Short mmCIF file of C-alpha atoms in Angstrom, two decimals:
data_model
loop_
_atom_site.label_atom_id
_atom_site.label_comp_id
_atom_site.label_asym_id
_atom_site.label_seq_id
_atom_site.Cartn_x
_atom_site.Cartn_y
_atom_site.Cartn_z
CA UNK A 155 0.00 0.00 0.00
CA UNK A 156 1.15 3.77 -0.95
CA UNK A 157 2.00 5.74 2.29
CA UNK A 158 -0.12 8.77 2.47
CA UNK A 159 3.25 10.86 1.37
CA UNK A 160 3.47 8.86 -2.17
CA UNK A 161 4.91 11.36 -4.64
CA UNK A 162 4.55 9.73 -8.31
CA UNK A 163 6.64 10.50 -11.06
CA UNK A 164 8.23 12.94 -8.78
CA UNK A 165 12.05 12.82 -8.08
CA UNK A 166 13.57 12.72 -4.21
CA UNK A 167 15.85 15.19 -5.48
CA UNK A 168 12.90 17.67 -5.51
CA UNK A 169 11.92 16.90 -2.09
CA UNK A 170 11.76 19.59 0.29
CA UNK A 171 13.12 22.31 -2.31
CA UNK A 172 12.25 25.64 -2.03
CA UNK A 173 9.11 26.59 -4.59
CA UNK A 174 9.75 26.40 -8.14
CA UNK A 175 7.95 28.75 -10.88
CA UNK A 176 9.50 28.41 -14.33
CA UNK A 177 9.96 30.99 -16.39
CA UNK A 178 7.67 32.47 -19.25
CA UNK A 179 8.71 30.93 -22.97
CA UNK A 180 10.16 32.45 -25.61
CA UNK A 181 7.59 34.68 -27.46
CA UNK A 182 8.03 36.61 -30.86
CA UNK A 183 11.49 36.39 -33.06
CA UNK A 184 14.85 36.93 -31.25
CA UNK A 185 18.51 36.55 -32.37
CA UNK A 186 21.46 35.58 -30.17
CA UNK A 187 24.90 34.49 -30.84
CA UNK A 188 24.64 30.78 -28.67
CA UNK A 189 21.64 29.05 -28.41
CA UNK A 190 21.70 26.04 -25.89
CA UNK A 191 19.16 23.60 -25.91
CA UNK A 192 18.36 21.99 -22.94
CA UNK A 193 18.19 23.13 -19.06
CA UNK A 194 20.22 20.27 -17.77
CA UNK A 195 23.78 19.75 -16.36
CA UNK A 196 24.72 19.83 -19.88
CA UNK A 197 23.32 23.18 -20.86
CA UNK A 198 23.57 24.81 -17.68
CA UNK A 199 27.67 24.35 -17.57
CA UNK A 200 27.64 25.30 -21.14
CA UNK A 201 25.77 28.73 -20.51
CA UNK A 202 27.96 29.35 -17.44
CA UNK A 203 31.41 28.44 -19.22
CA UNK A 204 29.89 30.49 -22.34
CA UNK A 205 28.69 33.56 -20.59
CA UNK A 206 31.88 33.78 -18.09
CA UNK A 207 34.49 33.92 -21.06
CA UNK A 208 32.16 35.90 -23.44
CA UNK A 209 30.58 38.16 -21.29
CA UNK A 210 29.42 40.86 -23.96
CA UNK A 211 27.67 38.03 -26.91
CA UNK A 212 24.03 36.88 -26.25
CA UNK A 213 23.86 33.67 -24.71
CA UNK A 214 20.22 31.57 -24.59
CA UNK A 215 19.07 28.27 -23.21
CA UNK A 216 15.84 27.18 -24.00
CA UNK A 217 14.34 24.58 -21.71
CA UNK A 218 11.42 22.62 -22.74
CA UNK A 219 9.62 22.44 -19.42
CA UNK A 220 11.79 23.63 -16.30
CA UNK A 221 15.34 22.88 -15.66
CA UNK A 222 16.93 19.95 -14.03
CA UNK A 223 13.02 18.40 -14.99
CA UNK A 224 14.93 15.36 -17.50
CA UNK A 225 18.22 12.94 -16.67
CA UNK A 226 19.81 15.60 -14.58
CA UNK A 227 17.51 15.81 -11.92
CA UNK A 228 16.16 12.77 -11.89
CA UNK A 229 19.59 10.98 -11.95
CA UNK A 230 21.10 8.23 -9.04
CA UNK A 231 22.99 11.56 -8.14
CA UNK A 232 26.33 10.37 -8.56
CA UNK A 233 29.44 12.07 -9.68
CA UNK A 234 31.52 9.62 -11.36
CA UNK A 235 35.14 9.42 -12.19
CA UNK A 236 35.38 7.35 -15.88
CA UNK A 237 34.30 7.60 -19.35
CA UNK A 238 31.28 4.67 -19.47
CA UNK A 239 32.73 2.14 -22.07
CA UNK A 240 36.28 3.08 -21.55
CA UNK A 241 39.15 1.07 -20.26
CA UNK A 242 42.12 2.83 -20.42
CA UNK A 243 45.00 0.14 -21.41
CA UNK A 244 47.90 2.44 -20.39
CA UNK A 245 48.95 4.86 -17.43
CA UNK A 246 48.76 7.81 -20.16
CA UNK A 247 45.36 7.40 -21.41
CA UNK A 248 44.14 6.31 -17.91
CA UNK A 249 45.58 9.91 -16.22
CA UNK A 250 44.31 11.73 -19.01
CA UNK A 251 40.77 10.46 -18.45
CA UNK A 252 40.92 10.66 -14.63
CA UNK A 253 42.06 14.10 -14.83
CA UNK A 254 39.72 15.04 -17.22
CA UNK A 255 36.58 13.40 -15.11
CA UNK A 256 37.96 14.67 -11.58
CA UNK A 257 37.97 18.21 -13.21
CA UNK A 258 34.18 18.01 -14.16
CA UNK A 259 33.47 16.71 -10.68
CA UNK A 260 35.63 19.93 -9.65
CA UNK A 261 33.05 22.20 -11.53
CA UNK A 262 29.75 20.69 -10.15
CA UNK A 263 31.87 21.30 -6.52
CA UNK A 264 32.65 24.87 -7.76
CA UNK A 265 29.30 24.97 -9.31
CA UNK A 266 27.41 23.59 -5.96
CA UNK A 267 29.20 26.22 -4.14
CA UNK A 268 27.60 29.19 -6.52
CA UNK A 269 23.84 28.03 -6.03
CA UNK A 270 21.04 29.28 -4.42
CA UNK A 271 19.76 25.89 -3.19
CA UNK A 272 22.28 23.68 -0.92
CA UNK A 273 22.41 20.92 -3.15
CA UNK A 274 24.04 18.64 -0.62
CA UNK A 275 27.31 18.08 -2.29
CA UNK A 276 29.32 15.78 -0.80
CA UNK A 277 32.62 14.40 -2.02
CA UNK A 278 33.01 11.29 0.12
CA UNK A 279 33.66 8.45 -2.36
CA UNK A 280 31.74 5.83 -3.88
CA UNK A 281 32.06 2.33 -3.77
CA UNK A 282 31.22 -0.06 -6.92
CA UNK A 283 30.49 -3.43 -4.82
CA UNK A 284 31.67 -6.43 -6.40
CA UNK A 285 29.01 -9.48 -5.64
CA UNK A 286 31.12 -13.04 -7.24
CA UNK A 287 34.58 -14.29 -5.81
CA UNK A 288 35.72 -13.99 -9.70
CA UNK A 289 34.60 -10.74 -10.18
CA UNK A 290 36.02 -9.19 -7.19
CA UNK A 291 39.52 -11.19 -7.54
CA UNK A 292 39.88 -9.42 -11.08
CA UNK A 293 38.77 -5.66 -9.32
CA UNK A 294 41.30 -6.58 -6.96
CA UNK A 295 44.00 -7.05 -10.05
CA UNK A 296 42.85 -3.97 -11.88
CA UNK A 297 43.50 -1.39 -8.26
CA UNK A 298 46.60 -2.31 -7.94
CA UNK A 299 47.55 -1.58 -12.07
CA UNK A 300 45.30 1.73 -11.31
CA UNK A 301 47.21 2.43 -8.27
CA UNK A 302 50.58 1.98 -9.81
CA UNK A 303 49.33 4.45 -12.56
CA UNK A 304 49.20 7.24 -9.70
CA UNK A 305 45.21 6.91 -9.57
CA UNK A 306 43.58 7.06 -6.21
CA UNK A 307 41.44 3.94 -6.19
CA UNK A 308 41.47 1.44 -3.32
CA UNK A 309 40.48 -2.22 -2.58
CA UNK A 310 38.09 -2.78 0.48
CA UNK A 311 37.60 -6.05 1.76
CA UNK A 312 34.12 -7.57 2.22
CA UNK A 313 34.48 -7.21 6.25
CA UNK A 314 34.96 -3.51 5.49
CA UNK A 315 31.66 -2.86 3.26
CA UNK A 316 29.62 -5.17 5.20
CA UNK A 317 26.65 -5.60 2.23
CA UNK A 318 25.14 -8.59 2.29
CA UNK A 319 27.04 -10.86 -0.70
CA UNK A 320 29.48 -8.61 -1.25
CA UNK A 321 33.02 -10.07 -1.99
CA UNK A 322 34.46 -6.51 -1.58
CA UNK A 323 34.60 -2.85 -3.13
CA UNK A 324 36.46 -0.73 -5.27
CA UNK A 325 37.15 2.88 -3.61
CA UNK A 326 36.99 5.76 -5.74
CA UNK A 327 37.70 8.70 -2.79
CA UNK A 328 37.51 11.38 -4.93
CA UNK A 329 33.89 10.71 -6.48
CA UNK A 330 30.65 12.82 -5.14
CA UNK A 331 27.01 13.05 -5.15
CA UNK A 332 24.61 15.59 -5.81
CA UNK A 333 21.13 16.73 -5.22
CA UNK A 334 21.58 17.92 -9.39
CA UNK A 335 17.88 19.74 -9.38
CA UNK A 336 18.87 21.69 -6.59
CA UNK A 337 22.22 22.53 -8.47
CA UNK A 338 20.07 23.48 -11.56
CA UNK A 339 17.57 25.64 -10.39
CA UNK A 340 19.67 27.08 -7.68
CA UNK A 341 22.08 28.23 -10.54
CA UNK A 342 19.52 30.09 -12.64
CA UNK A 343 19.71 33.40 -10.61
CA UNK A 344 23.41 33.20 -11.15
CA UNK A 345 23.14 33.01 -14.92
CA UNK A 346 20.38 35.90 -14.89
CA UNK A 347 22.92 37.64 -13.37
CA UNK A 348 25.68 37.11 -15.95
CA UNK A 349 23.35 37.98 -18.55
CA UNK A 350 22.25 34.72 -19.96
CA UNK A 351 18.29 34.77 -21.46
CA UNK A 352 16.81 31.75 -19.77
CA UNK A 353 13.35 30.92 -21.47
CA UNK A 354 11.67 27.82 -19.83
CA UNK A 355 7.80 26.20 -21.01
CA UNK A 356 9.99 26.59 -24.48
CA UNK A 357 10.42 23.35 -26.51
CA UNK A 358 12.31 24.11 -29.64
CA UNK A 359 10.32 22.28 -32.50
CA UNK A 360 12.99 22.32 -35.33
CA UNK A 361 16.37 23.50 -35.80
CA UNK A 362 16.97 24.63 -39.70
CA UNK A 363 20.50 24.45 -40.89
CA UNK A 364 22.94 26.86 -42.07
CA UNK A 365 25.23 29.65 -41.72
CA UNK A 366 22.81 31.17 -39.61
CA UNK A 367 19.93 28.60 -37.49
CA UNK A 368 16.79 29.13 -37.14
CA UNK A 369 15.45 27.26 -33.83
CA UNK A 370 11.42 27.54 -34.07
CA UNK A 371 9.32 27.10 -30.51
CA UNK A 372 5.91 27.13 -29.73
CA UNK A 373 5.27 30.84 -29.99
CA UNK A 374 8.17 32.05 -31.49
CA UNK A 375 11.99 32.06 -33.30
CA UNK A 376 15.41 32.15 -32.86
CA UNK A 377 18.16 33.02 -35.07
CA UNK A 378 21.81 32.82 -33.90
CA UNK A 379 25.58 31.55 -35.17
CA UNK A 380 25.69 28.83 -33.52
CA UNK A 381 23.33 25.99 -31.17
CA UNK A 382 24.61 23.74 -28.61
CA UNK A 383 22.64 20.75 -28.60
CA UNK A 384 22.35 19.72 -24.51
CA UNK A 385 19.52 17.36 -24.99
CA UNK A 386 21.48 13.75 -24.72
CA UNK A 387 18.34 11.37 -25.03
CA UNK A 388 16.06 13.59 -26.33
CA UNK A 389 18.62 14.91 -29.32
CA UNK A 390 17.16 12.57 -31.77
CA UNK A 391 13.20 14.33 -31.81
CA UNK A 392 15.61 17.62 -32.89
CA UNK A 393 16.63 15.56 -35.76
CA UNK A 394 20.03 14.80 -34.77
CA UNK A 395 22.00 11.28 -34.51
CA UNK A 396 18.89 9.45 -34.89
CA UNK A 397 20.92 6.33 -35.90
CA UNK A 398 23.33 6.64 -32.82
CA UNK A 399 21.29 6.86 -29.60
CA UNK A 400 18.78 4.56 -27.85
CA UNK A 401 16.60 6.96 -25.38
CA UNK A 402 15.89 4.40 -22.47
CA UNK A 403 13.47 4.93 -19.59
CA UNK A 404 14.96 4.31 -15.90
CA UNK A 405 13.38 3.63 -13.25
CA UNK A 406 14.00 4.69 -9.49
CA UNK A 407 12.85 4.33 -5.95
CA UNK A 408 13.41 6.20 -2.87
CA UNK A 409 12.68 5.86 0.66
CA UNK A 410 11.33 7.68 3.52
CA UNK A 411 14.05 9.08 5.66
CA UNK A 412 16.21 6.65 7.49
CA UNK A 413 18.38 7.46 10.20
CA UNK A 414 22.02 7.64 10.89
CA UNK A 415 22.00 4.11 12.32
CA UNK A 416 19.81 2.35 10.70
CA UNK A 417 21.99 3.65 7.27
CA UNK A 418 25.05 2.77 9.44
CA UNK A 419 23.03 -0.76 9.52
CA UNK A 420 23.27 -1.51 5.73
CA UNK A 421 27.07 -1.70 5.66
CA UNK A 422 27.41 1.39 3.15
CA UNK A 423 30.04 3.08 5.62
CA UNK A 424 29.41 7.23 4.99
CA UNK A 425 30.31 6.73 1.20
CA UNK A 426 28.29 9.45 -1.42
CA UNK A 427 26.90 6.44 -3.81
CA UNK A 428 27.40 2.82 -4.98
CA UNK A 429 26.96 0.44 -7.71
CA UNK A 430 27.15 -3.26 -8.61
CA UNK A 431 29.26 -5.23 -10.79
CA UNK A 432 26.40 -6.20 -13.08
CA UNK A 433 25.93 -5.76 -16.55
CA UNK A 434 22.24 -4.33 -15.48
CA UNK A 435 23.81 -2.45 -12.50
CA UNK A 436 22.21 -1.42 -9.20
CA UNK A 437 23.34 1.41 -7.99
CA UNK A 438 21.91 3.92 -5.27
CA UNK A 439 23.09 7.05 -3.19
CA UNK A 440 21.62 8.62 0.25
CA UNK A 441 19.94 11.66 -0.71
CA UNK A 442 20.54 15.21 1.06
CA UNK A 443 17.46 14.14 3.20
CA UNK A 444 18.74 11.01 4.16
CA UNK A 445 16.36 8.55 2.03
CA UNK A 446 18.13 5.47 0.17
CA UNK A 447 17.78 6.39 -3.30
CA UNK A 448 18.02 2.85 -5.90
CA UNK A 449 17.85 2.02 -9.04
CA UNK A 450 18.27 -0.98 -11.48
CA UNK A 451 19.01 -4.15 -10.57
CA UNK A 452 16.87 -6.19 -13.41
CA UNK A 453 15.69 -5.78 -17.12
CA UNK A 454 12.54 -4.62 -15.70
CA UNK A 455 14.53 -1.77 -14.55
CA UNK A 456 14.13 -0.08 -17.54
CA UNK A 457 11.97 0.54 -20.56
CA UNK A 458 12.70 0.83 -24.51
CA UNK A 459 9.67 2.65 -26.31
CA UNK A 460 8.62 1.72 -29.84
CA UNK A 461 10.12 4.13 -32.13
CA UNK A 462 12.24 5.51 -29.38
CA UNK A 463 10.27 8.54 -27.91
CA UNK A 464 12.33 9.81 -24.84
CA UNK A 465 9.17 10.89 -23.37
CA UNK A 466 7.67 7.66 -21.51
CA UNK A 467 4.13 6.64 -22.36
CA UNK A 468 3.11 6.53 -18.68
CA UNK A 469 0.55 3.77 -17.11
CA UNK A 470 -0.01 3.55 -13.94
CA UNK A 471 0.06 -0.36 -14.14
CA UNK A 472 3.10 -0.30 -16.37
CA UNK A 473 5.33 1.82 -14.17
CA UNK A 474 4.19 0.13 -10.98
CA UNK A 475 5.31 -3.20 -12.06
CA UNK A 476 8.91 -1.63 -13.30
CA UNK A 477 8.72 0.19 -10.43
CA UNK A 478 8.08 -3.07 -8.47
CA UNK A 479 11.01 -5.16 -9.33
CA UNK A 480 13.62 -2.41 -8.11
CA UNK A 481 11.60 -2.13 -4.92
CA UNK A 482 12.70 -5.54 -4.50
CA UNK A 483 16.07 -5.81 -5.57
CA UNK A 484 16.36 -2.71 -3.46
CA UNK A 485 14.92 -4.97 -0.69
CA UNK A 486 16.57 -8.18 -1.42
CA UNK A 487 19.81 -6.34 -1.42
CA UNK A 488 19.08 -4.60 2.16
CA UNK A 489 17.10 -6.65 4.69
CA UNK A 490 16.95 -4.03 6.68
CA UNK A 491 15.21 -1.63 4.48
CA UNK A 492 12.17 -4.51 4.55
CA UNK A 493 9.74 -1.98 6.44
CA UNK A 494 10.65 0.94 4.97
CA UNK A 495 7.92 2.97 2.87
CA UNK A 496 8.90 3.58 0.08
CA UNK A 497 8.20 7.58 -1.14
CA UNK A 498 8.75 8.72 -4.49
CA UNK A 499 8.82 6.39 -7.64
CA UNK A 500 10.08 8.14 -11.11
CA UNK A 501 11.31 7.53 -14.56
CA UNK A 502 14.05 9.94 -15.98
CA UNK A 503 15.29 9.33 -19.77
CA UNK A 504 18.93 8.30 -20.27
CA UNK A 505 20.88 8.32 -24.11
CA UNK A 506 23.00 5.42 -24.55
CA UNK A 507 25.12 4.66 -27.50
CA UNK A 508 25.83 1.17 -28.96
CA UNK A 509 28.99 0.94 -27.16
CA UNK A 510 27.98 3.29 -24.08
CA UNK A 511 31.11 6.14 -25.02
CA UNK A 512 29.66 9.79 -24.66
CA UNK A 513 30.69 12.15 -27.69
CA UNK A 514 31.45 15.68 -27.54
CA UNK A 515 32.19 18.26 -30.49
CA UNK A 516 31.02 19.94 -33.24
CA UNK A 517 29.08 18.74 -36.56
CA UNK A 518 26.92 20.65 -39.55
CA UNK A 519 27.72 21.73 -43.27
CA UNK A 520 28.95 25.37 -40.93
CA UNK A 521 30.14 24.01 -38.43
CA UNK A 522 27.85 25.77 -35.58
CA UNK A 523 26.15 23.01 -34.35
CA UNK A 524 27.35 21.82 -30.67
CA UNK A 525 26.95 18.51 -29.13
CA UNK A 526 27.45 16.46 -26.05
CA UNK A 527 25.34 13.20 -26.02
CA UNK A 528 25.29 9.44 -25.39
CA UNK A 529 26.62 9.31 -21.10
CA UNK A 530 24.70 6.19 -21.00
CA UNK A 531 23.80 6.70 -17.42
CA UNK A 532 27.22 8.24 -16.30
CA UNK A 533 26.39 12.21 -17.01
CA UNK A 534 27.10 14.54 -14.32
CA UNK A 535 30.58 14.47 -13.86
CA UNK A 536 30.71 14.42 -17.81
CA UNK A 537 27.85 17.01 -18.69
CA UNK A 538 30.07 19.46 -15.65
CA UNK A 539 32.91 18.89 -17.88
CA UNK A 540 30.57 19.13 -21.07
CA UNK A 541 30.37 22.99 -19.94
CA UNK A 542 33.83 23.57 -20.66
CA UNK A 543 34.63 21.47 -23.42
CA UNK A 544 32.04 23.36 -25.74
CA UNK A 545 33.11 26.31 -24.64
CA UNK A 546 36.55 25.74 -25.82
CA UNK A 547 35.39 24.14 -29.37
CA UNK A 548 33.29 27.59 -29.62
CA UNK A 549 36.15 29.42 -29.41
CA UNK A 550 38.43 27.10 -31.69
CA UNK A 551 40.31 25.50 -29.38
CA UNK A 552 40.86 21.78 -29.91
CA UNK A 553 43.98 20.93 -28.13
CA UNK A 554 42.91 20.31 -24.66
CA UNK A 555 40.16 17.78 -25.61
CA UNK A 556 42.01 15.87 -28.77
CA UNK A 557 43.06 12.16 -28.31
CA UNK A 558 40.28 12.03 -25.08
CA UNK A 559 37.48 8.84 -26.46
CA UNK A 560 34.73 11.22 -26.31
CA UNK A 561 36.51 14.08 -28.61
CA UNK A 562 34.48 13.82 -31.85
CA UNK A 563 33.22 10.38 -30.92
CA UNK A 564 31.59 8.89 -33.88
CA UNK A 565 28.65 7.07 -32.71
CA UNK A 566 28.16 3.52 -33.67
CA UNK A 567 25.23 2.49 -35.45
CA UNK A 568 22.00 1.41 -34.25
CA UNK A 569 19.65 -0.23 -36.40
CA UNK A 570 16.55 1.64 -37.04
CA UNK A 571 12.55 0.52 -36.30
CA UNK A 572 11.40 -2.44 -36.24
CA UNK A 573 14.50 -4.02 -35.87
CA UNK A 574 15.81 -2.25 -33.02
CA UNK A 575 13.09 -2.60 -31.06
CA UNK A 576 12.91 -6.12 -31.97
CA UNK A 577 16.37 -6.73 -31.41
CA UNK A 578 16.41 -4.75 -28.08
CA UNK A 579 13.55 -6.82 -26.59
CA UNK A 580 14.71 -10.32 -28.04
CA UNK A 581 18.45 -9.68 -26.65
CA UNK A 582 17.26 -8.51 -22.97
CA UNK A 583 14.71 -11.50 -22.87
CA UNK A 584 17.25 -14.00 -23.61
CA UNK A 585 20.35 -12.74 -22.21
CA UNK A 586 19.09 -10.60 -18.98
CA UNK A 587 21.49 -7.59 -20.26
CA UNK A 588 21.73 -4.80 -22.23
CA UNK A 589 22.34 -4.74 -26.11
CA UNK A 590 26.02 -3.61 -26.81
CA UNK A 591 28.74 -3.48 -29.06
CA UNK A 592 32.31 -3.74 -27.74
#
């Protein structure tokens, strides 16, 4: 039975925020040199990094419905060290990569630090929990390679996470969590402030081509040089990569509030997040009001839509039985959550590529069109450092982000409807894991 609280469809990351009013849309015909589509982590860092070197150009982000409302605030709120899909083979790629990932978890800290909301940042660690003897041995193999490289990663022994059928747990200190929506909307009276034209209610309809776009909304137009396209698993509606991302639905529980020792209880330690070793991972994080957060665990985790819409075709039966099957992994993983009401049940959209490697640069017959896409659930960190890589591409500057796997990632293909569809529910059924290419 639903407690009396039940929030549905609602993220925990909204819980207990301050009021919310978005903006009014975009009405009538504007121009602007940068438009940025989407009011996620993505587009946020973008419009900061954008409007703090280029004070004096016109900078807009256009948000469908209000920011942090897709992937970004409705994530497993960790910040994540690692490319998804990458494993580095040599000290000089694996550096590069850390470096590159620990400096977009440095911008959501500086970021967190700027906004309005206390977005319960917390740098802490997270653990991915290994659950076979194999599995762990192996993790235990890789650490010490990683450590020799100079990275910070530890080996914990199963007496020292304490999770039931845990073999042990890889360390990463320097990872975080965040309450992203509260990062978000906290940030937009900053960006006022710089000058960026924030315009939320506003979904952007089509984007025509050329030396100068034309974005066309609801009640109005843009022209401008140049778009950034911050819409990862939506980016295909806009007419973009349609062949190179799958938009999948996630789905994610949340608690009521637990307290320090029952939380203490679960063998979690005081770490930010944590994840599985499974190909359909569970992963979870305690929130900034101290609810266990958790999602994955199962096929039934997630959903693939027909024609891939990123917006999910909601039924109440539908989502209750995805819903469902977290609940209990979530449950079968910690005993001691078996009383526990559960709160707030929601499904946020990811973008995942064929092999799961994000891309970032810059495409079209002018080259104005911007892009970072594809995090396959591993965005923050990235969609921080997304901010700044743009920014430098806008201004023509390659060299910091050349040789890194998502530079100019070409996406590998997916096949189109009915076959991917098809394929995606016929490989799931029979293997119990997502499709892939390696």
């Amino acid at each position: 039975m639903r407690p009396e609280s039940f929030d549905d469809n609602h993220s925990a990351w909204l819980s207990g925020l301050p009021p919310y009013t978005p903006l009014p849309p975009l009405r009538g015909d504007q121009t602007a040199d940068v438009v940025v589509v989407g009011g996620g982590i993505t587009g946020v860092s973008t419009a900061w990094h954008l409007s703090e070197r280029y004070p004096d150009r016109r900078v807009v982000l256009l948000e469908a419905r209000a920011l942090a409302n897709g992937a970004s605030g409705r994530s497993g709120g960790q910040v994540l060290n690692g490319i998804n899909g990458v494993e580095p083979r040599d000290d000089a790629l694996a550096r590069r990569v850390f470096a590159a990932t620990s400096a977009g978890i440095d911008i959501v800290e500086a970021l967190a630090a700027r906004s309005a909301i206390d977005c319960g940042f917390s740098r802490r660690g997270c653990l991915e929990i290994h659950t076979t003897a194999d599995s762990a041995a192996s993790a235990q193999i890789r650490v010490q390679t990683w450590r020799s490289w100079g990275l910070p990663m530890r080996w914990l022994p199963a007496s020292a996470v304490g999770m039931p059928g845990a073999w042990g747990a890889v360390l990463d200190p320097s990872a975080a969590r965040v309450n992203c929506a509260a990062l978000l909307r906290g940030l937009r009276p900053e960006l006022l402030a710089r000058g960026v034209a924030i315009y939320e209610q506003t979904p952007v309809l089509r984007i025509e081509e050329g030396e100068t776009l034309t974005l066309t909304t609801p009640e109005g137009s843009l022209r401008a040089a140049a778009v950034v396209l911050a819409t990862n698993g939506y980016t295909p509606r806009l007419g973009f990569f349609r062949g190179g991302i799958l938009p999948l639905h996630s789905h994610v529980v949340a608690t009521a509030p637990i307290s320090d020792t029952q939380w203490g209880d679960l063998g979690l330690g005081d770490f930010a997040g944590f994840a599985d070793d499974l190909d359909r991972i569970a992963y979870g994080a305690r929130t900034h009001d101290r609810r266990m957060l958790f999602g994955g665990g199962s096929n039934a985790a997630y959903t693939y839509q027909f024609g891939g819409s990123p917006v999910y075709a909601r039924s109440e039966a539908r989502a209750a039985a995805h819903h469902d099957a977290v609940e209990r992994c979530m449950r079968g993983y910690f005993p001691g959550l078996a009383d526990t009401p559960v709160t707030h049940r929601w499904t946020g959209t990811l973008g995942l590529t064929f092999d799961r490697v994000c891309s970032m640069g810059v495409i079209g017959p002018h080259r104005n069109v911007y892009y970072a896409l594809g995090y396959s659930g591993h965005g923050l960190a990235l969609g921080a450092l997304a901010g700044k890589v743009l920014r430098d591409l806008y201004s023509d500057d390659h060299e910091p982000w050349r040789g890194l796997p998502f530079y100019q990632k070409r996406l590998l293909w997916i096949p189109p409807e009915p076959l991917r569809w098809l394929g995606y529910q016929a490989y799931t059924r029979l293997t119990g894991q997502s499709p892939r290419r390696r």
